[in-house]
Structures are given as C-alpha cells and as structure tokens.
Coordinates of C-alpha atoms in Angstrom, one line a residue:
Chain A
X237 CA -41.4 -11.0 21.5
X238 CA -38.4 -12.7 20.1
X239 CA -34.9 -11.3 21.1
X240 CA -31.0 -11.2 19.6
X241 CA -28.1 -12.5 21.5
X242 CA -24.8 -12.5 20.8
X243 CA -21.9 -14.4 21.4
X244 CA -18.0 -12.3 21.5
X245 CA -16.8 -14.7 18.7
X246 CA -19.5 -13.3 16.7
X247 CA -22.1 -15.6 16.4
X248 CA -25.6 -14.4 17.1
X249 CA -28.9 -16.5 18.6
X250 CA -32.6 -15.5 17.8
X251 CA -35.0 -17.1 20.2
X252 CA -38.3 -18.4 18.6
X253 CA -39.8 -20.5 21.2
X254 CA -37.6 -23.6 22.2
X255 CA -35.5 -23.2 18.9
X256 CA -32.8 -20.3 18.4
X257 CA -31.8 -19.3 15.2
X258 CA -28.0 -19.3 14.6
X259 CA -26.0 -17.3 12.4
X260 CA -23.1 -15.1 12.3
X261 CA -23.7 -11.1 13.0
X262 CA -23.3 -8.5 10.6
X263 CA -20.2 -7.0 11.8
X264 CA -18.8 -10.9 11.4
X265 CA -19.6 -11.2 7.2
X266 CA -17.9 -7.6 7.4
X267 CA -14.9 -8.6 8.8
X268 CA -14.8 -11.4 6.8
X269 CA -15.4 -10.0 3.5
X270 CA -16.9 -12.1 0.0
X271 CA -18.4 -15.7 1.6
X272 CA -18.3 -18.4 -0.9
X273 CA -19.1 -21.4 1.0
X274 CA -20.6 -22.5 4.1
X275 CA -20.6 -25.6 5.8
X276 CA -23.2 -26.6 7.8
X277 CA -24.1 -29.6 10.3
X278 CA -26.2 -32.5 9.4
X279 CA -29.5 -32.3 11.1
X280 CA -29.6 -34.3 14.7
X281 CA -26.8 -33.3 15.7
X282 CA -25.9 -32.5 19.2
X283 CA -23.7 -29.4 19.2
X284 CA -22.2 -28.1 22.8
X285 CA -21.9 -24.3 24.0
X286 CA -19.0 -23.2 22.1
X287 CA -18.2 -26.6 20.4
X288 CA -17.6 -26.5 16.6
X289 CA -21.0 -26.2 14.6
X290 CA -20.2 -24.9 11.0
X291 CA -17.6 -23.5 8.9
X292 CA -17.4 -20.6 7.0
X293 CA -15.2 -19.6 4.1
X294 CA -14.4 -16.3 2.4
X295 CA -12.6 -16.2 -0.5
X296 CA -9.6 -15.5 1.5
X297 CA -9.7 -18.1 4.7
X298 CA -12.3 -20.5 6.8
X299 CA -13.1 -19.3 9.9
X300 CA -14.8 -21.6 12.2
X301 CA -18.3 -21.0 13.9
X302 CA -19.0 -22.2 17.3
X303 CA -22.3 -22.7 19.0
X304 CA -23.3 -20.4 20.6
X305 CA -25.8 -22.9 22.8
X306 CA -26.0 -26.0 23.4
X307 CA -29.0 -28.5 21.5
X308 CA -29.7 -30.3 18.5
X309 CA -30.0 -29.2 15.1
X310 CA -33.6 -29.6 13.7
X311 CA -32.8 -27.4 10.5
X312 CA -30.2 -26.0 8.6
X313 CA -30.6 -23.2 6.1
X314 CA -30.0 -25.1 2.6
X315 CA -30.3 -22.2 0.6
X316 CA -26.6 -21.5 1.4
X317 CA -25.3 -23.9 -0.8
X318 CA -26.4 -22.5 -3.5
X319 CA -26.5 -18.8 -2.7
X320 CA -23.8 -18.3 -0.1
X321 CA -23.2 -14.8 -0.3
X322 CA -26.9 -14.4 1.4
X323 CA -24.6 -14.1 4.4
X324 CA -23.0 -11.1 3.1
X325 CA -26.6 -9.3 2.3
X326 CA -28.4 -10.6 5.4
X327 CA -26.1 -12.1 7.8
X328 CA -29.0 -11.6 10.2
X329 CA -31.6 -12.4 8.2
X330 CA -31.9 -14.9 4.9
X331 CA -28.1 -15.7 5.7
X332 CA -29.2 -17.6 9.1
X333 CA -27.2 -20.8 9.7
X334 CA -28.9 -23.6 11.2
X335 CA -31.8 -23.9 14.3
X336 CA -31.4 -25.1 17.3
X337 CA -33.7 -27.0 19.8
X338 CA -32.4 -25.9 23.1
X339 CA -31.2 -28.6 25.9
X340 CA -30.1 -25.9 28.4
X341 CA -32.3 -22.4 27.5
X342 CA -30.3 -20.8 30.9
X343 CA -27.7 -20.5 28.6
X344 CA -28.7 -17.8 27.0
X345 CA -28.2 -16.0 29.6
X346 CA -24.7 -16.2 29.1
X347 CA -24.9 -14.7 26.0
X348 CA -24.8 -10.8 25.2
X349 CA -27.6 -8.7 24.7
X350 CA -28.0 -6.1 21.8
X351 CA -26.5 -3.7 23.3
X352 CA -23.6 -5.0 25.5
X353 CA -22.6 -6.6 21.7
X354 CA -22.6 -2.7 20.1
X355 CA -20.3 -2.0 23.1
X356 CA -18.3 -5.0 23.2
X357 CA -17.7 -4.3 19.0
X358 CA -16.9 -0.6 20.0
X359 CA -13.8 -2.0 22.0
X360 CA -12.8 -4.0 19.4
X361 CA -12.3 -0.5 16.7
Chain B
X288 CA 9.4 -11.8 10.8
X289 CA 9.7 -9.5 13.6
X290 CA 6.3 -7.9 13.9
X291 CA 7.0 -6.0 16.9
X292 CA 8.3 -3.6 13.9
X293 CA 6.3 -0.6 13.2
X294 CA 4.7 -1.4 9.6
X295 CA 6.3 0.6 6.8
X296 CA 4.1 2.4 3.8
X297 CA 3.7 3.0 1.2
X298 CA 3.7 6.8 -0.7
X299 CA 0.0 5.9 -1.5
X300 CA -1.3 4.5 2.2
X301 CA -3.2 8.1 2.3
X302 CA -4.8 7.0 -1.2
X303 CA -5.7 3.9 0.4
X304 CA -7.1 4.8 3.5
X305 CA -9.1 7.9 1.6
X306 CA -10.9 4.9 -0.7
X307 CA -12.0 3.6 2.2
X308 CA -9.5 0.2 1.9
X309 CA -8.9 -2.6 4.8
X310 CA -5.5 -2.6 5.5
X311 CA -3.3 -5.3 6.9
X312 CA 0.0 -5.6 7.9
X313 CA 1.8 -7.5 5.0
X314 CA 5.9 -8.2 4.2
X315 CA 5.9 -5.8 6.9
X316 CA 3.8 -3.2 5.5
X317 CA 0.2 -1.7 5.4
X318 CA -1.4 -3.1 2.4
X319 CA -4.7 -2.7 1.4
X320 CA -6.5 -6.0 1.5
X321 CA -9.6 -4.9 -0.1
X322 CA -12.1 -1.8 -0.9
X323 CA -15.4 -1.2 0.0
X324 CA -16.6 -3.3 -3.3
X325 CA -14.8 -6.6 -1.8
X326 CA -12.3 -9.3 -3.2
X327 CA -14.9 -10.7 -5.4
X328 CA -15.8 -7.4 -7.4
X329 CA -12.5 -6.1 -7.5
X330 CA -11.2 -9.6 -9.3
X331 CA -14.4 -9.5 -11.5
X332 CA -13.5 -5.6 -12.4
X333 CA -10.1 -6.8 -13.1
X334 CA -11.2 -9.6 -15.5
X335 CA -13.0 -7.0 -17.2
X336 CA -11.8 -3.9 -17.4
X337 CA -9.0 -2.6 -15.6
X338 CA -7.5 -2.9 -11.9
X339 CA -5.4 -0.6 -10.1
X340 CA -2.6 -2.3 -7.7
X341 CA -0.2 -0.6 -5.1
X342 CA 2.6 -3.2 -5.3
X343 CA 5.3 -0.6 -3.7
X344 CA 6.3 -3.3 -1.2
X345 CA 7.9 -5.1 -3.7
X346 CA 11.7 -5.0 -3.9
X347 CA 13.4 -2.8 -6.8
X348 CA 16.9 -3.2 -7.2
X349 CA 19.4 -2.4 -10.0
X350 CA 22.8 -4.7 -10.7
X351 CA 25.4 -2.9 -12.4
X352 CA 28.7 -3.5 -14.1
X353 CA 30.7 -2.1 -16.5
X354 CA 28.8 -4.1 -19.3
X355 CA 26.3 -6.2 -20.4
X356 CA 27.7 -9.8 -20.5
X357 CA 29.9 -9.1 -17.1
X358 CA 26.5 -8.3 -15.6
X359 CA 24.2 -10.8 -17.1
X360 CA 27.5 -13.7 -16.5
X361 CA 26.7 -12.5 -12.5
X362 CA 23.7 -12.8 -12.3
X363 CA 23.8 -16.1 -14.3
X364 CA 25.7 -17.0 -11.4
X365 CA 22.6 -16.9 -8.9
X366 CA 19.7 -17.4 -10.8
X367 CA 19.0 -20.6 -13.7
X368 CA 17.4 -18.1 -16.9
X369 CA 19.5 -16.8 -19.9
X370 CA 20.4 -13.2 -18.7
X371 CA 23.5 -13.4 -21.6
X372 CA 21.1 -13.1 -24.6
X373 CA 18.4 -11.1 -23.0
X374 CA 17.5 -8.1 -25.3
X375 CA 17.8 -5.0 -24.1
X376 CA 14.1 -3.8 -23.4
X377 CA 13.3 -7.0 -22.5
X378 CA 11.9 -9.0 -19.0
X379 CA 12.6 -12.0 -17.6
X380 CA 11.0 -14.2 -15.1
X381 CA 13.7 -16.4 -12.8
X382 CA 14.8 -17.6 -9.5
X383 CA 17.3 -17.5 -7.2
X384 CA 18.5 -20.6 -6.6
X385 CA 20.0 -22.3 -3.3
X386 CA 22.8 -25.1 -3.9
X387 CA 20.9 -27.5 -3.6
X388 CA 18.1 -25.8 -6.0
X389 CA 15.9 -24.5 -4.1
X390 CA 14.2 -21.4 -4.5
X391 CA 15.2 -18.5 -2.2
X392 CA 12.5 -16.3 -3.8
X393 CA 11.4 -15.9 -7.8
X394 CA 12.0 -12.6 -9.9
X395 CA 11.4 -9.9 -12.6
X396 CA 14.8 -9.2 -14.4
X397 CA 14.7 -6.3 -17.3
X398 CA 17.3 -5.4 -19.4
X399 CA 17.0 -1.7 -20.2
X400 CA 16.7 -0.7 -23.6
X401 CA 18.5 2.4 -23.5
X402 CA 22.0 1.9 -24.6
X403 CA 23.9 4.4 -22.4
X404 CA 22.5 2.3 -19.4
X405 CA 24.7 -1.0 -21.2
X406 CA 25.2 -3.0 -18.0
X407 CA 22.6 -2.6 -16.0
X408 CA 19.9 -5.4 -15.0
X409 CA 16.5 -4.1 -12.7
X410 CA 15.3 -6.4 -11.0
X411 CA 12.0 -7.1 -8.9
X412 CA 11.8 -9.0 -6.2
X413 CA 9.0 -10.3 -3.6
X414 CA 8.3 -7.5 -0.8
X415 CA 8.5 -10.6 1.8
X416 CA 12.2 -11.6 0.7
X417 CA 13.8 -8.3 -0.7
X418 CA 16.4 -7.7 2.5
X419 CA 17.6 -11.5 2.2
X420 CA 17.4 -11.6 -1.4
X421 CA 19.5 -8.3 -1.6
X422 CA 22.0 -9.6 1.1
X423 CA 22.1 -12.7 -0.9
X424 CA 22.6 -11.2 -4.3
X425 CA 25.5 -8.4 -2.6
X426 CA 27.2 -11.3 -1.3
X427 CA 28.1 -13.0 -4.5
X428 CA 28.6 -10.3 -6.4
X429 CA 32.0 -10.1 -8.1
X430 CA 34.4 -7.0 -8.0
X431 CA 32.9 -4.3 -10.2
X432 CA 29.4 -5.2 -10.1
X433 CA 27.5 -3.6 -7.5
X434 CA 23.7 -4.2 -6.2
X435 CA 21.5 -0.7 -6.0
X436 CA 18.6 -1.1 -4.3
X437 CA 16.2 1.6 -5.4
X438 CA 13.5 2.7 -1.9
X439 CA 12.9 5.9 -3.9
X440 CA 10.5 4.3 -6.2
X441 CA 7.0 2.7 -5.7
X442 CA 5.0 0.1 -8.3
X443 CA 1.9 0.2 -9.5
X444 CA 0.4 -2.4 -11.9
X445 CA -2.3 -2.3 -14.1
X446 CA -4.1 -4.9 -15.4
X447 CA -7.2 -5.9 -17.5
X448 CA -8.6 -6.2 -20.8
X449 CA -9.2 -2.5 -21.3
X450 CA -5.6 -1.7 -19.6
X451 CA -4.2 -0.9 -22.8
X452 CA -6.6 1.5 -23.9
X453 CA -6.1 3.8 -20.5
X454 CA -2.2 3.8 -21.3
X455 CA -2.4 4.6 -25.0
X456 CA -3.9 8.0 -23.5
X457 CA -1.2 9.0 -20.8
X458 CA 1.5 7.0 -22.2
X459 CA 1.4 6.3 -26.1
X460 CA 4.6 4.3 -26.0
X461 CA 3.6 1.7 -23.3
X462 CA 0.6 0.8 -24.9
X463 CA 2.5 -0.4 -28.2
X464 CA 4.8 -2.3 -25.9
X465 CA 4.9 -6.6 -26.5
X466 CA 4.5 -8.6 -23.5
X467 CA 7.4 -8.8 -21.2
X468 CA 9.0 -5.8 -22.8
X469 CA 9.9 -2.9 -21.2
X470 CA 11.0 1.2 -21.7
X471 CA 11.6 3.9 -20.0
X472 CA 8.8 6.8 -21.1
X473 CA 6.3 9.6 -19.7
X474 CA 3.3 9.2 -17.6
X475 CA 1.6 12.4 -18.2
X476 CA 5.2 13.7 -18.3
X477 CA 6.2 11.9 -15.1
X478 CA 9.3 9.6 -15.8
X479 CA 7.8 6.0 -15.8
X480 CA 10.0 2.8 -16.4
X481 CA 6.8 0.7 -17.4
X482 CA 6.9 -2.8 -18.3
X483 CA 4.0 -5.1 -20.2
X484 CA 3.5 -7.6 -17.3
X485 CA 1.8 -8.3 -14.1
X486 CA 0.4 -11.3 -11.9
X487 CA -3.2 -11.5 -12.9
X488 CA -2.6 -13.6 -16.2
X489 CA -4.7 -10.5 -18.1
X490 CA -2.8 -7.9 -20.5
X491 CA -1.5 -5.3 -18.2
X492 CA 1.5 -3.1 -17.2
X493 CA 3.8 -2.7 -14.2
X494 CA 4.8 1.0 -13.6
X495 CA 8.3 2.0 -11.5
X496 CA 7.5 5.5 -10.4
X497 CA 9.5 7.8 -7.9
X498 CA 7.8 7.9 -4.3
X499 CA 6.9 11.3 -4.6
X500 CA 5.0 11.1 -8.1
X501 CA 3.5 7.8 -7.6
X502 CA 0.2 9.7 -5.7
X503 CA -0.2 11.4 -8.9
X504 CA 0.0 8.6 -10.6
X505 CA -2.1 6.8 -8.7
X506 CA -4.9 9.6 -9.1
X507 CA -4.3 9.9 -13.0
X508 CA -4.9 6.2 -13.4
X509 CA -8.3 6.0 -11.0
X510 CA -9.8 8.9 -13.1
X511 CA -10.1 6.8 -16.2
X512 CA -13.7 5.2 -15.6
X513 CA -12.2 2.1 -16.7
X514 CA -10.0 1.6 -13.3
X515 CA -10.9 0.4 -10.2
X516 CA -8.4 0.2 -7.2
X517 CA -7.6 -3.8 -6.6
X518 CA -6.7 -5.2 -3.1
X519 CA -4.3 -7.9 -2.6
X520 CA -7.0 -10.3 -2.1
X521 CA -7.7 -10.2 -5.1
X522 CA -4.5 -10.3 -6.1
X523 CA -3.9 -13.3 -4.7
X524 CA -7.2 -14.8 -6.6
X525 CA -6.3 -13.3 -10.0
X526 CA -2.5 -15.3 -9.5
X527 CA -4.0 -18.3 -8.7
X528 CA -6.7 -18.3 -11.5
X529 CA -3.3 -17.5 -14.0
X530 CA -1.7 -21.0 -12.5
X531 CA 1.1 -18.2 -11.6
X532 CA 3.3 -19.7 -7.6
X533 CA 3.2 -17.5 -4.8
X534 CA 6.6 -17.4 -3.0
X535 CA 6.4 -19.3 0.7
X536 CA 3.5 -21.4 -1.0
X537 CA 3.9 -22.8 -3.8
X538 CA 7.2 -22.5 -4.0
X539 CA 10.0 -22.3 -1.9
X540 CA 13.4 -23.4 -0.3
X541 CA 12.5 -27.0 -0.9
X542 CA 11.2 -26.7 -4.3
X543 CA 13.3 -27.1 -7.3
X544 CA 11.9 -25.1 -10.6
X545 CA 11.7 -28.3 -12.5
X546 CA 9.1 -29.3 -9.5
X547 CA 7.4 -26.0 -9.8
X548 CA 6.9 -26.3 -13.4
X549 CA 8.8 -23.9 -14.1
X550 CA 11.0 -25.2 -16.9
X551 CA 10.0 -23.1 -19.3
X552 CA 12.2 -20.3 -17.2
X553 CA 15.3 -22.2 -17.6
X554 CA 16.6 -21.6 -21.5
X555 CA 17.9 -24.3 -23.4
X556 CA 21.8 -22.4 -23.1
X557 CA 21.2 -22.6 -19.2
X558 CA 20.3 -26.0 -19.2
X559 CA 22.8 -27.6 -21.6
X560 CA 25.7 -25.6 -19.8
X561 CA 24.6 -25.6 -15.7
X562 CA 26.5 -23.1 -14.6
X563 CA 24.1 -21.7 -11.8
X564 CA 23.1 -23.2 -7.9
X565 CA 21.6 -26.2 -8.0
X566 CA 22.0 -27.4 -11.6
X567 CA 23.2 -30.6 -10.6
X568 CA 19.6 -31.1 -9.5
X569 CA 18.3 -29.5 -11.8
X570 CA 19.7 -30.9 -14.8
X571 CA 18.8 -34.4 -13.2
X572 CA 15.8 -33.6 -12.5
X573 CA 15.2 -32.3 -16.2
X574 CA 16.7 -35.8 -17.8
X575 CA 15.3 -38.1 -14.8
X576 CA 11.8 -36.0 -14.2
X577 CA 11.3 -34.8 -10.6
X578 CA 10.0 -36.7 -7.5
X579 CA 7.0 -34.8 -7.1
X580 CA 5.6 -31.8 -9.4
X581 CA 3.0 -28.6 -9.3
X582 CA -0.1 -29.2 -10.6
X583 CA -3.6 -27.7 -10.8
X584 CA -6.6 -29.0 -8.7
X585 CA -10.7 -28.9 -9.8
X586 CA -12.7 -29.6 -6.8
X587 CA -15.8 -31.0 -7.2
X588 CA -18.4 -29.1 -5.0
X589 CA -18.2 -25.6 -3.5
X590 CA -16.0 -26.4 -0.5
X591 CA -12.1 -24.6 -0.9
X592 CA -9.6 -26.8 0.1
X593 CA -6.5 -24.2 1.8
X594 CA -2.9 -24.5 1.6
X595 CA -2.0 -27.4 4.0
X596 CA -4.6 -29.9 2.5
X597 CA -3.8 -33.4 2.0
X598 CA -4.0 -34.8 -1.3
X599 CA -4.7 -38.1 -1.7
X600 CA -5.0 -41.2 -4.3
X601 CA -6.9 -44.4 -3.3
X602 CA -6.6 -43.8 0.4
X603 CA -3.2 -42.9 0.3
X604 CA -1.6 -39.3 0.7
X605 CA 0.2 -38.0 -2.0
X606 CA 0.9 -34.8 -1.8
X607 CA -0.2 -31.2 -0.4
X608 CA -2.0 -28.5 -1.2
X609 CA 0.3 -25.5 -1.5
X610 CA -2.7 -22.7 -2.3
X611 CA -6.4 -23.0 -2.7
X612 CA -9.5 -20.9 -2.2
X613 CA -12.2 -20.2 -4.3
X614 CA -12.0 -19.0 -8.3
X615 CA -14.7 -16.4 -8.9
X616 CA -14.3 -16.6 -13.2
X617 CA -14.8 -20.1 -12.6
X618 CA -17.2 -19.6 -9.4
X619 CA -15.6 -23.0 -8.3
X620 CA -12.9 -24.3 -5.9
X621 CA -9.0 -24.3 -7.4
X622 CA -6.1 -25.1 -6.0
X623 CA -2.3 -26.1 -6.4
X624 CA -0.6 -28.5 -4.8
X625 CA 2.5 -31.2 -5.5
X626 CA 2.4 -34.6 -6.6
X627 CA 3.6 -37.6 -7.9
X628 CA 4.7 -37.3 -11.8
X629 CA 3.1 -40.2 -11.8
X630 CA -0.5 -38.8 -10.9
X631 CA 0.1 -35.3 -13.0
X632 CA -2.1 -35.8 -16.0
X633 CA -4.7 -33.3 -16.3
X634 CA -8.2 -35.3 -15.8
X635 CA -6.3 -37.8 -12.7
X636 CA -8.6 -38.2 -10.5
X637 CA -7.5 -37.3 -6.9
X638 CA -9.3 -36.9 -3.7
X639 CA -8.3 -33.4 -1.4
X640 CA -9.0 -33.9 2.4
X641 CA -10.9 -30.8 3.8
X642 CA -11.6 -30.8 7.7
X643 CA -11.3 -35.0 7.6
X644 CA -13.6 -35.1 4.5
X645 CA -12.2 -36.4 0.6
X646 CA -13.3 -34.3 -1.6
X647 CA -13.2 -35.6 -5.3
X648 CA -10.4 -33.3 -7.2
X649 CA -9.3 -33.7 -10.8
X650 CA -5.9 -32.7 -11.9
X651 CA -6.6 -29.6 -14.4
X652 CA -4.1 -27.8 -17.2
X653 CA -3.0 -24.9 -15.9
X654 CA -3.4 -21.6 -15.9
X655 CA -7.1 -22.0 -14.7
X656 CA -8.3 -19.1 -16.5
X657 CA -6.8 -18.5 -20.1
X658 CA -4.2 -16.0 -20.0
X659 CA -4.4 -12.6 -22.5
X660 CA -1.2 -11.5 -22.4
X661 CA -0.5 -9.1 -25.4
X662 CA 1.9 -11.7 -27.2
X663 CA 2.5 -10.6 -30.7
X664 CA 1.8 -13.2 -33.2
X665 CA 5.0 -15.9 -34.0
X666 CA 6.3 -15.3 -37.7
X667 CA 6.2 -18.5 -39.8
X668 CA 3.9 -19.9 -37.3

C-alpha cells in the first residue's frame, strides 16, 4: 500500500519502498500555469529536507522546488525534457520529478497526509 | 507602488471573472493573467486567429491647444518623434524623455483625423506610469495647452491574423484602416476611436470605448468564433516574440532610445534639429553609437534565462538580461538584454548565466517572430 504526502510548499512524496517519488501536486502546475521547462538534479545527489532539488519554469517565472525529504537521487524523470508540460496533465502521475532513496524515512512523518493537504489548500482560497 | 491601495478595475472585471480568468493585481489593478485555456493557448490563438485584450489600465489622455503646430511644438518639447508633420489620422510611437535621455515611460501619440478637433494629440500611455507621466506632461505644458486625461474610457485590443475580418463586420471603416492609422467610427453603432496597432507584432486594432459601452463591446467581439479572450501573460509573450520593450524592463530611466534601438522613433527633423530632453545624448549617441545597446538572445536548450541574467563573453560579463522566458511560436528560450555594440551582430555568440550555469546564446535579429502588420505596399518600391 503506497501512500501520498505532501509538503505546504507544494511538493508531494509517493512512498514505494525505500524510494519516494517526488513531484509537484496538482494544485502546484495550477497555480503555476503552462510549464516549459524543468530542471532536474543529476543522479547521486544528496538533497536535504527542504534544501533546493529542482527548478521549475512556467512561461511566466521559475519557481523553485524543495525536497521534501532528505536522500539521494537514484532517478530522475527524463521524459521532462522533452515533454515538459507532462506536469501540467499529470503532475501526480507521468509529470513525477525525480526518486529518492531515503536517509531519514521518520521524515515523512513530518510531511502532510492527503487530507490535512485538501485542508491546508482550503485555507489557502 | 503603494499596494496597501485597494486595486482599481476595470468596466470589464465582471467579464473577466464570468470567463473564469486568474486575476492579479497589476499597475494597481485586477488584470486578468490568464483563462482557463492558459498563457500558452491563448498566445497560440492569437498567432492564429484572433485575441481579445482588456488593456483599460492603460493611460488615455488628450493634449490640446488652439492648433496643431502649437500642440505638436509642446509636445516636441517632451518627447524625441516628429509630432509637427504627423498626419492627421495618424499614430505615433515615442518617449518621454528625462534630461539626461532617459526614458520616463514610452507612448502612443495619434493625431485625430477629424478637422474640427485641429489641435488635439491622444495619447496612450503605460497603466504603471500614467499619474507620473501625466504630472510630468501638465508640468511643462505651456499657457494654452492643457492635458485631459480621459478615466471615462476603457481599451481593448484586438489582434491576430483573422482580426481584420471580425472588424470589417462591426466596423467597415476600421478594417480598411493602414497600420498606425487611426479614426474615429461605429462599433455596432457605439462610438469607437479605433486605431490599426497593438503589442503582439500581428495585424490588429486598439479600440478607445466609453466605460459604460466597453462590456458590450467586449461581448460583441467574443461572439465572433474567431476571438478568444487573451491574458496578460500572453501579452507579455506575444511583445517579446515582436522584439517590442516593456517599460521598467527593457527600457527605462537609464536607457537612452538610441540604446533601446529605438532610432527608428526619432525622425530625421528631430534628430538634425535636437530640440527635446536629452538630445545632447542622443544626438551623440546617434554620431558616436551608444555604450551598450538592446539586442535579441537565442538560447540554446530549453532553459529561460529571466530578466536579471548575466550575459557574458569569454568569461566576462557583458551585459544583462532585461526580459526572457520562453517563446511558444518558436517553442524555444528568447530573451532581450544590453550589450556592447561591439558584441551586437546577430549570430555573436554569447553565453547567458542561468542559476550559476552558461548557457550558450546567440545574438538574433529582432523581432523574433516576423511581424504582419497591415502595411500597405511602398509606391516606387
């Protein structure tokens, strides 16, 4: 049973075994409208809890995205480059950002679940 | 800005908020950023048939005096174009200039074509800069020539390929108009001042409306099943594709015209005779060449490079990036930025500096994106 987390700057975490998924929620490719590019780390890196891990440009602005854990990239979704608006039409899905191998897994408890992100967004209308 | 202020709107923020549009506080106002389709349909739309923009914010004014050449000579007295031999029914681009040449904000300037309104100049001016620009302007006006600003009316623009044909059936006359001409006419028999211009570099018209007949307007225009209602993020796309500055970007109190590129503004008269702020550098400037000048920037890759970005030749900066994102005709990276004259061919190779990364950028001809204004053909050409 894998389960979503989420992070209030909008970044979410999918937990498959010791490596979490990492992207940015659909409400986040909402908010930021049309994405034309995405930068993502180089593989081996070790990204920090809310240290930098990717960028992510609309046609308007870059916004930065933050780890939401701490751990090493093992994998970054290379179909981005070509086809970044796959964040748009599956942030959640096809428009993941990068994995994760996990160096502190009690972080995610930390992180929101589900629904304490639906209510967390309601404050934010 | 203050933005403790409560954000003005526009007559159509209703029509905005009814399409379903993100608005964002903008020059003070509500503007709608974008619809529901998003920035990257609505410039597409635009490039292909026709977009609908809400430009209300911007600043309309009126200079008159009891004639033509008193009121051109007083405006010639601010701003660096030839306002003397304008014809009547026709638009001018300019600037107003500081005294040391800068650029205090850049401007539409029409000389109406009726002759019972002999003496009169409209101008437009950016939404961001109209209450200094108008303070400005009243300040240097001599007696008998008096500044009118005009809050009754809104502005609309309409621009695309297929903008002409949605005019010819509401507003015959408009539709036979040349570029940067301009009349007075009916809209469905609501009193239009339309013009043959706009910010997109497409064919297209900008529409001066009373407040309270611009929703109708509004509604007319959107019917036609070749309009779409534009944001002004794709605004903002559309001018930089055209090559076209964006006040407090690419240019402003520190740029001189002739460092904008924007010689082509200043007619030979103007430049020959001086006569307006800053023509000692200007004139200099135009016999010397400038220290640094506008140019447009390819970047290799898929990466924007934003306003603020270093540019850079063989390690060494150069120059800035004044506004970049992403150009979806081109699906590539543009940009503008200033540099040596030195390093302005089109085809120099440059490097941009994105987040501590040099990104190979070649300097490129602009506009980006071949303009279709609706020029009529030169005779004798």
């Amino acid at each position: 049973m894998t389960s979503v987390r989420y992070t209030k700057d909008h970044e979410y975490v999918r937990v498959e075994g010791d490596v979490a998924v990492v992207g940015i929620s659909d409400y986040a490719q909402q908010q930021l409208g049309d994405v034309v590019f995405v930068e993502l780390p180089e593989i081996g890196k070790i990204v920090t809890k809310g240290g930098e891990a990717a960028v992510v440009e609309s046609v308007k602005a870059a916004s930065e995205v933050y780890a939401p854990l701490s751990g090493e990239v093992v994998e970054v979704n290379s179909e981005l480059e070509g086809a970044p608006g796959l964040v748009n039409e599956a942030a959640e899905g096809k428009g993941w950002f990068m994995k994760l191998k996990l160096s502190n897994p009690a972080e995610l408890d930390e992180l929101l679940n589900e629904h304490a992100y639906k209510d967390f967004l309601d404050t934010l209308a | 800005m203050d933005h403790s202020e409560p954000l003005l709107e526009t007559p159509l923020f209703s029509a905005h908020r009814a399409l379903g549009a993100r608005m964002v506080p903008f020059a003070g106002y509500q503007m709608p950023v974008q619809y529901p389709d998003g920035i990257l349909a609505e410039h597409g739309w635009t490039r292909t048939h026709a977009g609908l923009f809400d430009v209300s914010h911007m600043g309309q004014a009126l200079l008159r005096g009891p004639d033509h050449a008193t009121t051109a000579r007083a405006l010639e007295a601010l701003a660096p174009a030839d306002f003397l031999n304008l014809a009547p029914g026709k638009q001018r681009y300019s600037q107003l200039l500081t005294d040391d040449g800068g650029i205090i904000d850049d401007f539409m300037v029409t000389r109406p074509l009726a002759p019972e309104a002999d003496g009169t100049l409209i101008l437009v001016v950016n939404a961001a800069c109209k209450a200094g620009d108008f303070a400005h302007i009243a300040a240097h006006l001599p007696d008998g020539i008096t500044l009118i600003e005009r809050p009754e009316r809104a502005l609309l623009a309409l621009q695309g390929p297929e903008a002409a044909t949605v005019m010819a059936r509401h507003c015959p006359q408009a539709a036979a108009l040349d570029f940067m001409a301009a009349i007075p006419a009916t809209f469905d028999g609501i009193p239009v001042e339309v013009s043959r211009s706009g910010y997109t570099g497409e064919d297209g018209f900008e529409i001066s409306v009373e407040n309270d007949s611009a929703p109708l307007l509004w509604a007319a225009l959107l019917a036609e099943p070749e309009v779409k209602a534009i944001g002004l993020g794709a605004r903002d796309s559309l001018r930089l594709e055209a090559g076209l500055c964006l006040y407090g970007h690419d240019i402003d109190l520190a740029t001189s015209p002739i460092e904008a590129a924007l010689m082509w503004s200043i007619q030979k008269r103007r430049r020959i005779e001086g006569g307006f702020p800053g023509a000692e550098r200007i004139q200099h400037e135009l016999a010397q060449g400038p220290a640094r000048v506008r140019v447009g920037l390819r970047l290799e890759g898929r990466a924007p490079a934003r306003e603020g970005a270093e540019i850079a030749s063989g390690g060494a900066v150069v120059g800035l990036v004044t506004s970049g994102g992403f150009a979806p005709t081109l699906a590539a990276p543009i940009a503008m930025g200033y540099v040596p004259p030195a390093l302005s061919a089109p085809g120099t190779r440059l490097d941009v500096l994105v987040r501590g990364k040099a990104l190979a950028a070649t300097v490129a001809s602009l506009p980006f994106v071949p303009t279709r204004y609706a020029r009529k053909p030169k005779a004798g050409g």
